[in-house]
PDB file of C-alpha atoms in Angstrom:
ATOM      1  CA  TRP A   1      -8.230  26.421  16.276  1.00 43.00           C
ATOM      2  CA  SER A   2      -9.265  29.756  17.627  1.00 57.00           C
ATOM      3  CA  ILE A   3      -7.195  31.740  20.114  1.00 57.00           C
ATOM      4  CA  SER A   4      -9.917  31.367  22.743  1.00 57.00           C
ATOM      5  CA  LYS A   5      -9.701  27.572  22.452  1.00 58.00           C
ATOM      6  CA  LEU A   6      -5.919  27.740  22.734  1.00 56.00           C
ATOM      7  CA  LEU A   7      -6.229  29.685  25.985  1.00 57.00           C
ATOM      8  CA  GLN A   8      -8.297  26.827  27.420  1.00 57.00           C
ATOM      9  CA  GLN A   9      -5.828  24.053  26.560  1.00 56.00           C
ATOM     10  CA  PRO A  10      -4.252  22.252  29.555  1.00 59.00           C
ATOM     11  CA  GLU A  11      -0.703  22.793  28.290  1.00 62.00           C
ATOM     12  CA  PHE A  12      -1.240  26.531  27.822  1.00 59.00           C
ATOM     13  CA  LEU A  13      -2.875  26.789  31.236  1.00 59.00           C
ATOM     14  CA  ARG A  14       0.052  24.935  32.837  1.00 66.00           C
ATOM     15  CA  VAL A  15       2.602  27.251  31.247  1.00 65.00           C
ATOM     16  CA  THR A  16       0.676  30.388  32.207  1.00 64.00           C
ATOM     17  CA  LYS A  17       0.302  29.232  35.809  1.00 70.00           C
ATOM     18  CA  GLN A  18       3.980  28.294  36.069  1.00 75.00           C
ATOM     19  CA  TYR A  19       5.872  31.014  34.211  1.00 81.00           C
ATOM     20  CA  LEU A  20       3.577  33.924  33.442  1.00 86.00           C
ATOM     21  CA  PRO A  21       3.188  35.204  37.041  1.00 87.00           C
ATOM     22  CA  HIS A  22       6.996  35.569  37.300  1.00 89.00           C
ATOM     23  CA  LEU A  23       7.143  37.588  34.079  1.00 92.00           C
ATOM     24  CA  ALA A  24       4.101  39.599  35.169  1.00 92.00           C
ATOM     25  CA  ARG A  25       5.689  40.521  38.511  1.00 94.00           C
ATOM     26  CA  LEU A  26       8.942  41.547  36.823  1.00 94.00           C
ATOM     27  CA  CYS A  27       7.091  43.784  34.370  1.00 95.00           C
ATOM     28  CA  LEU A  28       4.873  45.174  37.116  1.00 94.00           C
ATOM     29  CA  ILE A  29       7.713  46.371  39.349  1.00 95.00           C
ATOM     30  CA  SER A  30       9.857  47.638  36.458  1.00 95.00           C
ATOM     31  CA  THR A  31       8.756  51.265  36.802  1.00 94.00           C
ATOM     32  CA  PHE A  32       9.512  51.271  40.548  1.00 96.00           C
ATOM     33  CA  LEU A  33      12.888  49.660  39.905  1.00 95.00           C
ATOM     34  CA  GLU A  34      13.779  52.204  37.225  1.00 94.00           C
ATOM     35  CA  ASP A  35      12.579  55.133  39.340  1.00 94.00           C
ATOM     36  CA  GLY A  36      14.455  53.928  42.417  1.00 95.00           C
ATOM     37  CA  ILE A  37      17.683  53.634  40.417  1.00 94.00           C
ATOM     38  CA  ARG A  38      17.041  57.078  38.914  1.00 92.00           C
ATOM     39  CA  MET A  39      16.695  58.521  42.410  1.00 93.00           C
ATOM     40  CA  TRP A  40      20.209  57.265  43.128  1.00 94.00           C
ATOM     41  CA  PHE A  41      21.823  58.627  39.948  1.00 92.00           C
ATOM     42  CA  GLN A  42      19.851  61.900  39.969  1.00 91.00           C
ATOM     43  CA  TRP A  43      19.927  62.401  43.731  1.00 94.00           C
ATOM     44  CA  ASN A  44      20.894  66.089  43.638  1.00 94.00           C
ATOM     45  CA  GLU A  45      18.506  66.997  40.822  1.00 93.00           C
ATOM     46  CA  GLN A  46      15.532  65.284  42.516  1.00 93.00           C
ATOM     47  CA  ARG A  47      16.324  66.830  45.905  1.00 94.00           C
ATOM     48  CA  ASP A  48      16.756  70.312  44.443  1.00 94.00           C
ATOM     49  CA  TYR A  49      13.481  70.003  42.491  1.00 92.00           C
ATOM     50  CA  ILE A  50      11.475  69.029  45.581  1.00 93.00           C
ATOM     51  CA  GLU A  51      13.168  71.716  47.695  1.00 93.00           C
ATOM     52  CA  ALA A  52      12.449  74.414  45.107  1.00 92.00           C
ATOM     53  CA  THR A  53       8.877  73.270  44.323  1.00 91.00           C
ATOM     54  CA  TRP A  54       7.675  72.841  47.892  1.00 92.00           C
ATOM     55  CA  ASN A  55      10.080  75.193  49.665  1.00 92.00           C
ATOM     56  CA  CYS A  56      10.465  72.477  52.297  1.00 90.00           C
ATOM     57  CA  GLY A  57      14.165  72.835  53.023  1.00 91.00           C
ATOM     58  CA  TYR A  58      17.192  70.663  52.357  1.00 93.00           C
ATOM     59  CA  PHE A  59      16.497  68.072  55.061  1.00 94.00           C
ATOM     60  CA  LEU A  60      12.896  67.247  54.095  1.00 94.00           C
ATOM     61  CA  ALA A  61      13.764  67.181  50.395  1.00 94.00           C
ATOM     62  CA  THR A  62      16.587  64.728  51.143  1.00 95.00           C
ATOM     63  CA  CYS A  63      14.208  62.562  53.202  1.00 95.00           C
ATOM     64  CA  PHE A  64      11.751  62.505  50.292  1.00 95.00           C
ATOM     65  CA  VAL A  65      14.380  61.250  47.833  1.00 95.00           C
ATOM     66  CA  LEU A  66      15.712  58.718  50.352  1.00 96.00           C
ATOM     67  CA  LEU A  67      12.214  57.410  51.091  1.00 96.00           C
ATOM     68  CA  ASN A  68      11.512  56.997  47.374  1.00 95.00           C
ATOM     69  CA  LEU A  69      14.803  55.215  46.793  1.00 96.00           C
ATOM     70  CA  ILE A  70      14.547  52.775  49.699  1.00 96.00           C
ATOM     71  CA  GLY A  71      10.781  52.302  49.397  1.00 96.00           C
ATOM     72  CA  GLN A  72      10.846  51.461  45.711  1.00 96.00           C
ATOM     73  CA  LEU A  73      13.999  49.317  45.573  1.00 96.00           C
ATOM     74  CA  GLY A  74      13.070  47.562  48.820  1.00 96.00           C
ATOM     75  CA  GLY A  75       9.542  46.896  47.575  1.00 96.00           C
ATOM     76  CA  CYS A  76      10.892  45.475  44.300  1.00 96.00           C
ATOM     77  CA  VAL A  77      13.226  43.087  46.142  1.00 96.00           C
ATOM     78  CA  LEU A  78      10.382  41.838  48.369  1.00 95.00           C
ATOM     79  CA  VAL A  79       8.022  41.318  45.403  1.00 95.00           C
ATOM     80  CA  LEU A  80      10.588  39.446  43.317  1.00 93.00           C
ATOM     81  CA  SER A  81      11.703  37.306  46.266  1.00 92.00           C
ATOM     82  CA  ARG A  82       8.016  36.741  47.200  1.00 90.00           C
ATOM     83  CA  ASN A  83       8.632  37.728  50.818  1.00 91.00           C
ATOM     84  CA  PHE A  84       6.184  40.042  52.636  1.00 93.00           C
ATOM     85  CA  VAL A  85       4.564  40.837  49.271  1.00 93.00           C
ATOM     86  CA  GLN A  86       1.502  42.365  50.895  1.00 93.00           C
ATOM     87  CA  TYR A  87       3.616  44.834  52.881  1.00 94.00           C
ATOM     88  CA  ALA A  88       5.625  45.618  49.742  1.00 96.00           C
ATOM     89  CA  CYS A  89       2.404  46.368  47.840  1.00 95.00           C
ATOM     90  CA  PHE A  90       1.175  48.723  50.553  1.00 95.00           C
ATOM     91  CA  GLY A  91       4.562  50.456  50.553  1.00 95.00           C
ATOM     92  CA  LEU A  92       4.470  50.905  46.775  1.00 96.00           C
ATOM     93  CA  PHE A  93       0.876  52.188  47.020  1.00 96.00           C
ATOM     94  CA  GLY A  94       2.252  54.801  49.421  1.00 95.00           C
ATOM     95  CA  ILE A  95       5.021  55.731  46.980  1.00 95.00           C
ATOM     96  CA  ILE A  96       2.456  56.247  44.197  1.00 94.00           C
ATOM     97  CA  ALA A  97       0.342  58.481  46.459  1.00 94.00           C
ATOM     98  CA  LEU A  98       3.395  60.439  47.621  1.00 93.00           C
ATOM     99  CA  GLN A  99       4.665  61.044  44.084  1.00 92.00           C
ATOM    100  CA  THR A 100       1.178  61.959  42.855  1.00 92.00           C
ATOM    101  CA  VAL A 101       1.151  64.851  45.320  1.00 90.00           C
ATOM    102  CA  ALA A 102       4.847  65.789  45.237  1.00 91.00           C
ATOM    103  CA  TYR A 103       5.078  66.000  41.448  1.00 89.00           C
ATOM    104  CA  SER A 104       1.616  67.611  41.054  1.00 85.00           C
ATOM    105  CA  ILE A 105       0.342  64.626  39.039  1.00 84.00           C
ATOM    106  CA  LEU A 106      -3.008  65.108  40.765  1.00 81.00           C
ATOM    107  CA  TRP A 107      -3.770  67.983  38.369  1.00 84.00           C
ATOM    108  CA  ASP A 108      -2.625  66.216  35.193  1.00 86.00           C
ATOM    109  CA  LEU A 109      -5.453  63.889  34.140  1.00 86.00           C
ATOM    110  CA  LYS A 110      -3.339  61.766  31.795  1.00 85.00           C
ATOM    111  CA  PHE A 111      -0.615  61.058  34.351  1.00 87.00           C
ATOM    112  CA  LEU A 112      -3.173  60.625  37.127  1.00 89.00           C
ATOM    113  CA  MET A 113      -5.012  57.943  35.131  1.00 91.00           C
ATOM    114  CA  ARG A 114      -1.719  56.165  34.437  1.00 89.00           C
ATOM    115  CA  ASN A 115      -0.833  56.227  38.127  1.00 91.00           C
ATOM    116  CA  LEU A 116      -4.253  54.780  38.945  1.00 92.00           C
ATOM    117  CA  ALA A 117      -3.654  52.065  36.333  1.00 91.00           C
ATOM    118  CA  LEU A 118      -0.342  51.302  38.030  1.00 93.00           C
ATOM    119  CA  GLY A 119      -2.227  51.046  41.318  1.00 93.00           C
ATOM    120  CA  GLY A 120      -4.581  48.580  39.620  1.00 93.00           C
ATOM    121  CA  GLY A 121      -1.610  46.380  38.778  1.00 92.00           C
ATOM    122  CA  LEU A 122      -0.500  46.442  42.403  1.00 94.00           C
ATOM    123  CA  LEU A 123      -4.025  45.539  43.480  1.00 93.00           C
ATOM    124  CA  LEU A 124      -3.871  42.441  41.259  1.00 92.00           C
ATOM    125  CA  LEU A 125      -0.476  41.565  42.727  1.00 92.00           C
ATOM    126  CA  LEU A 126      -1.969  41.934  46.197  1.00 91.00           C
ATOM    127  CA  ALA A 127      -4.797  39.577  45.203  1.00 89.00           C
ATOM    128  CA  GLU A 128      -2.291  37.052  43.884  1.00 86.00           C
ATOM    129  CA  SER A 129      -0.217  37.170  47.079  1.00 85.00           C
ATOM    130  CA  ARG A 130      -3.361  36.745  49.148  1.00 78.00           C
ATOM    131  CA  SER A 131      -4.163  33.504  47.358  1.00 65.00           C
ATOM    132  CA  GLU A 132      -0.723  32.168  48.293  1.00 60.00           C
ATOM    133  CA  GLY A 133      -0.567  33.169  51.932  1.00 53.00           C
ATOM    134  CA  LYS A 134      -2.828  33.666  54.907  1.00 47.00           C
ATOM    135  CA  SER A 135      -5.758  35.983  54.596  1.00 44.00           C
ATOM    136  CA  MET A 136      -5.031  39.582  55.503  1.00 43.00           C
ATOM    137  CA  PHE A 137      -8.752  39.993  56.255  1.00 43.00           C
ATOM    138  CA  ALA A 138      -8.905  37.411  59.005  1.00 46.00           C
ATOM    139  CA  GLY A 139     -11.909  37.927  61.246  1.00 44.00           C
ATOM    140  CA  VAL A 140     -13.706  40.200  58.786  1.00 43.00           C
ATOM    141  CA  PRO A 141     -17.069  38.824  57.662  1.00 43.00           C
ATOM    142  CA  SER A 142     -17.338  38.198  53.923  1.00 42.00           C
ATOM    143  CA  MET A 143     -19.756  36.613  51.479  1.00 42.00           C
ATOM    144  CA  GLY A 144     -17.246  33.905  50.658  1.00 47.00           C
ATOM    145  CA  GLU A 145     -13.820  32.649  51.472  1.00 44.00           C
ATOM    146  CA  SER A 146     -12.203  34.489  48.568  1.00 53.00           C
ATOM    147  CA  SER A 147     -14.504  37.498  48.530  1.00 75.00           C
ATOM    148  CA  PRO A 148     -11.844  40.157  49.303  1.00 82.00           C
ATOM    149  CA  LYS A 149      -9.538  38.689  46.660  1.00 83.00           C
ATOM    150  CA  GLN A 150     -12.339  38.737  44.083  1.00 86.00           C
ATOM    151  CA  TYR A 151     -13.098  42.396  44.685  1.00 87.00           C
ATOM    152  CA  MET A 152      -9.394  43.272  44.571  1.00 89.00           C
ATOM    153  CA  GLN A 153      -9.226  41.570  41.169  1.00 89.00           C
ATOM    154  CA  LEU A 154     -12.291  43.530  40.022  1.00 89.00           C
ATOM    155  CA  GLY A 155     -10.800  46.820  41.220  1.00 91.00           C
ATOM    156  CA  GLY A 156      -7.464  45.978  39.634  1.00 91.00           C
ATOM    157  CA  ARG A 157      -9.080  45.217  36.254  1.00 91.00           C
ATOM    158  CA  VAL A 158     -11.103  48.423  36.254  1.00 90.00           C
ATOM    159  CA  LEU A 159      -8.102  50.580  37.198  1.00 92.00           C
ATOM    160  CA  LEU A 160      -5.861  48.903  34.614  1.00 88.00           C
ATOM    161  CA  VAL A 161      -8.085  49.941  31.722  1.00 85.00           C
ATOM    162  CA  LEU A 162      -7.555  53.617  32.598  1.00 86.00           C
ATOM    163  CA  MET A 163      -4.155  53.332  30.886  1.00 82.00           C
ATOM    164  CA  PHE A 164      -5.868  52.629  27.559  1.00 81.00           C
ATOM    165  CA  MET A 165      -8.203  55.576  27.919  1.00 80.00           C
ATOM    166  CA  THR A 166      -5.103  57.810  27.744  1.00 80.00           C
ATOM    167  CA  LEU A 167      -4.160  56.187  24.403  1.00 76.00           C
ATOM    168  CA  LEU A 168      -7.414  56.981  22.595  1.00 72.00           C
ATOM    169  CA  HIS A 169      -7.034  59.573  19.821  1.00 67.00           C
ATOM    170  CA  PHE A 170      -9.982  61.837  19.125  1.00 68.00           C
ATOM    171  CA  ASP A 171      -9.527  62.672  15.450  1.00 71.00           C
ATOM    172  CA  SER A 172     -11.386  61.741  12.272  1.00 74.00           C
ATOM    173  CA  SER A 173      -8.782  59.543  10.559  1.00 79.00           C
ATOM    174  CA  PHE A 174      -9.900  56.022   9.654  1.00 80.00           C
ATOM    175  CA  PHE A 175      -7.052  54.374  11.589  1.00 78.00           C
ATOM    176  CA  SER A 176      -7.823  56.323  14.774  1.00 78.00           C
ATOM    177  CA  ILE A 177     -11.537  55.505  14.568  1.00 83.00           C
ATOM    178  CA  VAL A 178     -10.844  51.776  14.151  1.00 82.00           C
ATOM    179  CA  GLN A 179      -8.217  51.828  16.921  1.00 80.00           C
ATOM    180  CA  ASN A 180     -10.584  53.628  19.283  1.00 82.00           C
ATOM    181  CA  MET A 181     -13.461  51.228  18.565  1.00 87.00           C
ATOM    182  CA  VAL A 182     -11.370  48.075  18.992  1.00 85.00           C
ATOM    183  CA  GLY A 183      -9.544  49.460  22.018  1.00 84.00           C
ATOM    184  CA  THR A 184     -12.772  50.548  23.709  1.00 87.00           C
ATOM    185  CA  ALA A 185     -14.354  47.135  23.113  1.00 89.00           C
ATOM    186  CA  LEU A 186     -11.319  45.368  24.619  1.00 89.00           C
ATOM    187  CA  ILE A 187     -11.109  47.517  27.729  1.00 89.00           C
ATOM    188  CA  ILE A 188     -14.844  47.043  28.350  1.00 90.00           C
ATOM    189  CA  LEU A 189     -14.388  43.253  28.074  1.00 91.00           C
ATOM    190  CA  VAL A 190     -11.537  43.332  30.604  1.00 90.00           C
ATOM    191  CA  ALA A 191     -13.444  45.611  32.979  1.00 88.00           C
ATOM    192  CA  ILE A 192     -16.602  43.463  33.041  1.00 90.00           C
ATOM    193  CA  GLY A 193     -14.645  40.213  32.924  1.00 89.00           C
ATOM    194  CA  PHE A 194     -15.993  38.721  29.672  1.00 89.00           C
ATOM    195  CA  LYS A 195     -13.562  36.709  27.513  1.00 88.00           C
ATOM    196  CA  THR A 196     -11.106  38.262  29.932  1.00 89.00           C
ATOM    197  CA  LYS A 197      -7.935  36.325  29.189  1.00 88.00           C
ATOM    198  CA  LEU A 198      -8.266  36.769  25.423  1.00 89.00           C
ATOM    199  CA  ALA A 199      -9.053  40.490  25.739  1.00 91.00           C
ATOM    200  CA  ALA A 200      -6.188  41.048  28.225  1.00 91.00           C
ATOM    201  CA  LEU A 201      -3.732  39.161  26.015  1.00 91.00           C
ATOM    202  CA  THR A 202      -4.779  41.233  22.998  1.00 91.00           C
ATOM    203  CA  LEU A 203      -4.282  44.417  25.012  1.00 90.00           C
ATOM    204  CA  VAL A 204      -0.810  43.188  26.063  1.00 92.00           C
ATOM    205  CA  VAL A 205       0.209  42.791  22.405  1.00 92.00           C
ATOM    206  CA  TRP A 206      -1.321  46.147  21.460  1.00 89.00           C
ATOM    207  CA  LEU A 207       0.250  48.019  24.366  1.00 88.00           C
ATOM    208  CA  LEU A 208       3.631  46.347  23.824  1.00 92.00           C
ATOM    209  CA  ALA A 209       3.673  47.492  20.185  1.00 90.00           C
ATOM    210  CA  ILE A 210       2.661  51.042  21.108  1.00 88.00           C
ATOM    211  CA  ASN A 211       5.233  51.149  23.910  1.00 91.00           C
ATOM    212  CA  VAL A 212       8.171  50.045  21.752  1.00 93.00           C
ATOM    213  CA  TYR A 213       7.185  52.340  18.885  1.00 90.00           C
ATOM    214  CA  PHE A 214       6.289  55.556  20.722  1.00 88.00           C
ATOM    215  CA  ASN A 215       8.482  55.311  23.838  1.00 91.00           C
ATOM    216  CA  ALA A 216      11.782  54.286  22.229  1.00 93.00           C
ATOM    217  CA  PHE A 217      13.923  56.242  24.714  1.00 94.00           C
ATOM    218  CA  TRP A 218      17.051  54.377  23.589  1.00 94.00           C
ATOM    219  CA  THR A 219      16.958  56.313  20.298  1.00 94.00           C
ATOM    220  CA  ILE A 220      17.241  59.673  22.122  1.00 94.00           C
ATOM    221  CA  PRO A 221      20.604  60.883  23.514  1.00 93.00           C
ATOM    222  CA  ALA A 222      20.739  60.585  27.320  1.00 88.00           C
ATOM    223  CA  TYR A 223      21.448  64.299  27.822  1.00 88.00           C
ATOM    224  CA  LYS A 224      18.137  65.357  26.259  1.00 91.00           C
ATOM    225  CA  PRO A 225      15.104  65.808  28.576  1.00 88.00           C
ATOM    226  CA  MET A 226      12.940  63.762  26.185  1.00 92.00           C
ATOM    227  CA  HIS A 227      15.088  60.707  26.968  1.00 92.00           C
ATOM    228  CA  ASP A 228      14.026  60.692  30.631  1.00 90.00           C
ATOM    229  CA  PHE A 229      10.410  61.454  29.756  1.00 89.00           C
ATOM    230  CA  LEU A 230      10.149  58.557  27.288  1.00 92.00           C
ATOM    231  CA  LYS A 231      12.029  56.249  29.655  1.00 93.00           C
ATOM    232  CA  TYR A 232       9.575  57.022  32.460  1.00 89.00           C
ATOM    233  CA  ASP A 233       6.636  56.449  30.111  1.00 89.00           C
ATOM    234  CA  PHE A 234       8.132  53.206  28.780  1.00 93.00           C
ATOM    235  CA  PHE A 235       8.578  51.578  32.169  1.00 94.00           C
ATOM    236  CA  GLN A 236       5.240  52.784  33.509  1.00 90.00           C
ATOM    237  CA  THR A 237       3.543  51.239  30.470  1.00 90.00           C
ATOM    238  CA  THR A 238       5.566  48.041  31.009  1.00 94.00           C
ATOM    239  CA  SER A 239       4.176  47.885  34.553  1.00 93.00           C
ATOM    240  CA  VAL A 240       0.616  48.037  33.236  1.00 90.00           C
ATOM    241  CA  ILE A 241       1.520  45.231  30.817  1.00 92.00           C
ATOM    242  CA  GLY A 242       2.606  43.271  33.898  1.00 93.00           C
ATOM    243  CA  GLY A 243      -0.805  43.838  35.463  1.00 91.00           C
ATOM    244  CA  LEU A 244      -2.524  42.572  32.321  1.00 91.00           C
ATOM    245  CA  LEU A 245      -0.274  39.497  32.280  1.00 92.00           C
ATOM    246  CA  LEU A 246      -1.472  38.779  35.829  1.00 91.00           C
ATOM    247  CA  VAL A 247      -5.034  38.893  34.503  1.00 90.00           C
ATOM    248  CA  VAL A 248      -4.058  36.405  31.775  1.00 89.00           C
ATOM    249  CA  ALA A 249      -2.323  34.140  34.288  1.00 86.00           C
ATOM    250  CA  LEU A 250      -4.872  34.255  37.115  1.00 84.00           C
ATOM    251  CA  GLY A 251      -8.129  34.964  35.307  1.00 83.00           C
ATOM    252  CA  PRO A 252     -10.680  37.671  36.109  1.00 84.00           C
ATOM    253  CA  GLY A 253     -11.724  36.410  39.542  1.00 81.00           C
ATOM    254  CA  GLY A 254     -15.166  35.675  40.945  1.00 80.00           C
ATOM    255  CA  VAL A 255     -16.742  39.056  40.213  1.00 80.00           C
ATOM    256  CA  SER A 256     -16.836  38.707  36.421  1.00 83.00           C
ATOM    257  CA  MET A 257     -19.107  37.551  33.630  1.00 81.00           C
ATOM    258  CA  ASP A 258     -16.723  34.680  32.843  1.00 78.00           C
ATOM    259  CA  GLU A 259     -17.239  33.315  36.345  1.00 77.00           C
ATOM    260  CA  LYS A 260     -20.990  33.902  36.312  1.00 73.00           C
ATOM    261  CA  LYS A 261     -21.290  31.985  33.026  1.00 72.00           C
ATOM    262  CA  LYS A 262     -20.213  28.835  34.866  1.00 67.00           C
ATOM    263  CA  GLU A 263     -23.291  29.150  37.088  1.00 62.00           C
ATOM    264  CA  TRP A 264     -25.744  29.580  34.196  1.00 56.00           C
TER     265      TRP A 264
END
């Protein structure tokens, strides 16, 4: 039995439809949950950093930290409880945009690509919530009933693979060359939607191994700056894993080679 055949078995499909979306959502919001909690425990440090960086004064810096805390924790509660998920997604999109500017991530290509990948995960979550509730595009002409959802899934897949582009190592060692070739092939498969579930599942395993090995923040004392850096990286990577698990659970959507194959 090949893995691709296993992914098509009724029992596997039932389990993925029933349990995987819950795990995917939990992983997806993990970075927002961790960051919201960090805003609470590092309130003064975060406020002082924003005040010093932007010279915006005590009041505006406090509002920034408060908005991040409430926006992220509130969004996580709504996503996990499956209430007003679309509004929660838009709120979390706003948090990503706000932090991208406030922390000057816009000028750091690696962190910018990871933030875009995180946005891709939210886009997939938005597509999933749209399939459960009423259309948020009511009255807007489309090529098909699920057209907006399909294009959200396409956009989410393409943005998700940006995370893996930050993991490619450009050196001449044999291991790096093999890793880059396999990784590039997998992200292309996910982006174009060919053998999507198998490719996404393989990327989940790969990314999980890399995350646990390289971002083991629990091995660093809490007082060291590297602890917070690795912790941030760990949970952001976990969120991208959540987005990939949504791809495994829901499939690539209508705008994909897997879907087009059914018409051939």
